[in-house]
GROMACS .gro file of C-alpha atoms in nm:
model
  140
    1LEU     CA    1   5.257  -4.350  -0.043
    2ALA     CA    2   5.509  -4.619   0.037
    3PRO     CA    3   5.437  -4.956  -0.111
    4LEU     CA    4   5.301  -5.224   0.122
    5PRO     CA    5   5.566  -5.447   0.261
    6VAL     CA    6   5.647  -5.764   0.072
    7ALA     CA    7   5.633  -6.081   0.280
    8PRO     CA    8   5.976  -6.238   0.319
    9GLU     CA    9   5.831  -6.571   0.218
   10PRO     CA   10   5.523  -6.643   0.006
   11GLY     CA   11   5.205  -6.659   0.231
   12ARG     CA   12   5.365  -6.476   0.529
   13LEU     CA   13   5.364  -6.121   0.666
   14ASP     CA   14   5.613  -5.954   0.897
   15ILE     CA   15   5.450  -5.780   1.195
   16CYS     CA   16   5.629  -5.556   1.449
   17VAL     CA   17   5.516  -5.616   1.806
   18PHE     CA   18   5.583  -5.388   2.102
   19GLY     CA   19   5.414  -5.531   2.420
   20ALA     CA   20   5.303  -5.857   2.562
   21HIS     CA   21   5.373  -6.044   2.229
   22LEU     CA   22   5.753  -5.977   2.271
   23SER     CA   23   5.978  -6.280   2.319
   24GLY     CA   24   5.940  -6.416   2.675
   25MET     CA   25   5.636  -6.197   2.755
   26ALA     CA   26   5.284  -6.314   2.842
   27LEU     CA   27   5.131  -6.325   2.484
   28ASN     CA   28   5.434  -6.453   2.294
   29GLY     CA   29   5.311  -6.813   2.312
   30ASP     CA   30   4.993  -6.693   2.132
   31LEU     CA   31   5.200  -6.569   1.837
   32LYS     CA   32   5.396  -6.897   1.827
   33ALA     CA   33   5.065  -7.093   1.831
   34LEU     CA   34   4.970  -6.901   1.522
   35GLY     CA   35   5.277  -7.021   1.341
   36ALA     CA   36   5.488  -6.715   1.397
   37ARG     CA   37   5.869  -6.714   1.374
   38PHE     CA   38   6.101  -6.456   1.524
   39VAL     CA   39   6.272  -6.248   1.258
   40ARG     CA   40   6.469  -5.986   1.443
   41PRO     CA   41   6.471  -5.707   1.698
   42ALA     CA   42   6.351  -5.377   1.549
   43THR     CA   43   6.348  -5.013   1.632
   44THR     CA   44   6.103  -4.764   1.493
   45ALA     CA   45   6.188  -4.433   1.337
   46ALA     CA   46   6.209  -4.146   1.588
   47ALA     CA   47   5.845  -4.056   1.528
   48TYR     CA   48   5.641  -4.253   1.788
   49ARG     CA   49   5.529  -4.222   2.147
   50MET     CA   50   5.442  -4.523   2.375
   51LYS     CA   51   5.182  -4.495   2.640
   52LEU     CA   52   5.050  -4.726   2.903
   53LEU     CA   53   4.700  -4.835   2.817
   54PRO     CA   54   4.444  -4.840   3.102
   55GLY     CA   55   4.346  -5.182   3.233
   56ALA     CA   56   4.427  -5.455   3.480
   57VAL     CA   57   4.704  -5.588   3.248
   58ALA     CA   58   4.996  -5.369   3.169
   59ARG     CA   59   5.012  -5.307   2.781
   60PRO     CA   60   5.148  -5.034   2.564
   61GLY     CA   61   4.990  -4.833   2.290
   62VAL     CA   62   5.229  -4.700   2.029
   63VAL     CA   63   5.125  -4.402   1.821
   64ARG     CA   64   5.288  -4.199   1.540
   65VAL     CA   65   5.322  -3.829   1.633
   66LYS     CA   66   5.394  -3.511   1.434
   67GLU     CA   67   5.648  -3.376   1.683
   68ASN     CA   68   5.841  -3.489   1.994
   69GLY     CA   69   5.859  -3.843   1.861
   70ALA     CA   70   6.120  -4.098   1.976
   71ALA     CA   71   6.249  -4.448   1.866
   72VAL     CA   72   6.071  -4.737   2.022
   73GLU     CA   73   6.207  -5.089   2.057
   74GLY     CA   74   6.009  -5.386   1.930
   75GLU     CA   75   6.050  -5.726   1.741
   76ILE     CA   76   5.959  -5.844   1.401
   77TRP     CA   77   5.769  -6.173   1.376
   78SER     CA   78   5.671  -6.353   1.059
   79LEU     CA   79   5.327  -6.500   1.053
   80PRO     CA   80   5.144  -6.700   0.798
   81PHE     CA   81   4.852  -6.511   0.636
   82GLU     CA   82   4.592  -6.722   0.806
   83GLY     CA   83   4.763  -6.653   1.140
   84VAL     CA   84   4.745  -6.277   1.080
   85GLY     CA   85   4.368  -6.306   1.035
   86GLN     CA   86   4.342  -6.501   1.360
   87LEU     CA   87   4.560  -6.249   1.538
   88LEU     CA   88   4.347  -5.961   1.413
   89ALA     CA   89   4.042  -6.130   1.562
   90THR     CA   90   4.200  -6.112   1.905
   91ILE     CA   91   4.339  -5.763   1.917
   92PRO     CA   92   4.138  -5.548   2.167
   93ALA     CA   93   4.054  -5.179   2.104
   94PRO     CA   94   4.219  -4.933   2.094
   95LEU     CA   95   4.492  -5.150   1.927
   96GLY     CA   96   4.514  -5.244   1.563
   97LEU     CA   97   4.745  -5.317   1.286
   98GLY     CA   98   4.890  -5.042   1.070
   99GLN     CA   99   5.210  -4.940   0.897
  100VAL     CA  100   5.513  -4.881   1.122
  101GLU     CA  101   5.822  -4.697   1.000
  102LEU     CA  102   6.147  -4.859   1.114
  103SER     CA  103   6.467  -4.676   1.183
  104ASP     CA  104   6.606  -4.783   0.850
  105GLY     CA  105   6.318  -4.616   0.664
  106THR     CA  106   6.135  -4.946   0.576
  107ARG     CA  107   5.780  -4.994   0.667
  108VAL     CA  108   5.616  -5.311   0.815
  109ALA     CA  109   5.284  -5.396   0.956
  110GLY     CA  110   5.277  -5.341   1.330
  111PHE     CA  111   5.075  -5.286   1.643
  112LEU     CA  112   4.947  -4.924   1.672
  113ALA     CA  113   4.695  -4.756   1.907
  114GLU     CA  114   4.426  -4.513   1.824
  115ALA     CA  115   4.550  -4.161   1.926
  116ALA     CA  116   4.224  -4.057   2.096
  117ALA     CA  117   4.250  -4.353   2.331
  118LEU     CA  118   4.583  -4.232   2.462
  119ASP     CA  119   4.471  -3.904   2.592
  120GLY     CA  120   4.580  -3.878   2.956
  121ALA     CA  121   4.760  -4.216   2.944
  122GLN     CA  122   5.100  -4.239   3.110
  123ASP     CA  123   5.376  -4.177   2.861
  124ILE     CA  124   5.641  -4.444   2.890
  125THR     CA  125   5.840  -4.354   2.577
  126ALA     CA  126   6.151  -4.254   2.777
  127HIS     CA  127   6.199  -4.625   2.864
  128GLY     CA  128   6.266  -4.698   2.498
  129GLY     CA  129   6.047  -4.999   2.492
  130PHE     CA  130   5.788  -5.201   2.685
  131ARG     CA  131   6.041  -5.460   2.812
  132ALA     CA  132   6.255  -5.189   2.972
  133PHE     CA  133   5.943  -5.027   3.118
  134MET     CA  134   5.834  -5.357   3.271
  135ALA     CA  135   6.189  -5.406   3.420
  136THR     CA  136   6.182  -5.082   3.614
  137PRO     CA  137   6.143  -5.132   3.994
  138ALA     CA  138   5.809  -4.945   3.996
  139THR     CA  139   5.649  -5.201   3.765
  140ALA     CA  140   5.846  -5.520   3.849
   0.00000   0.00000   0.00000
């Protein structure tokens, strides 16, 4: 097992976001209100799929797969530990936080979805990320 990621600063944890918490998206202000700071853009290892979760608001679910995976674009945000707890309290099922492998082989905490909840959901992996999916004419 890979060791848990070490916070870049004492009392903080890096979290990879893939959907509405991205810079400029609907929930990014919520991250900032929890004391989050943008660290950098990120790309997962080529071992994930992104699917559109059902619901009135467009949001993605990222899941690690054994085969036919692809890289997915996201962002790393640094949150104070107390902000992480507050964020966890607001994450709706089937999303949660888990370990995400990045393209450079490192692992960080990040938003992941329960695989069972994605059965039959529209696969949007080919877009490379949620921002690109939302920019397509069909979703704009």
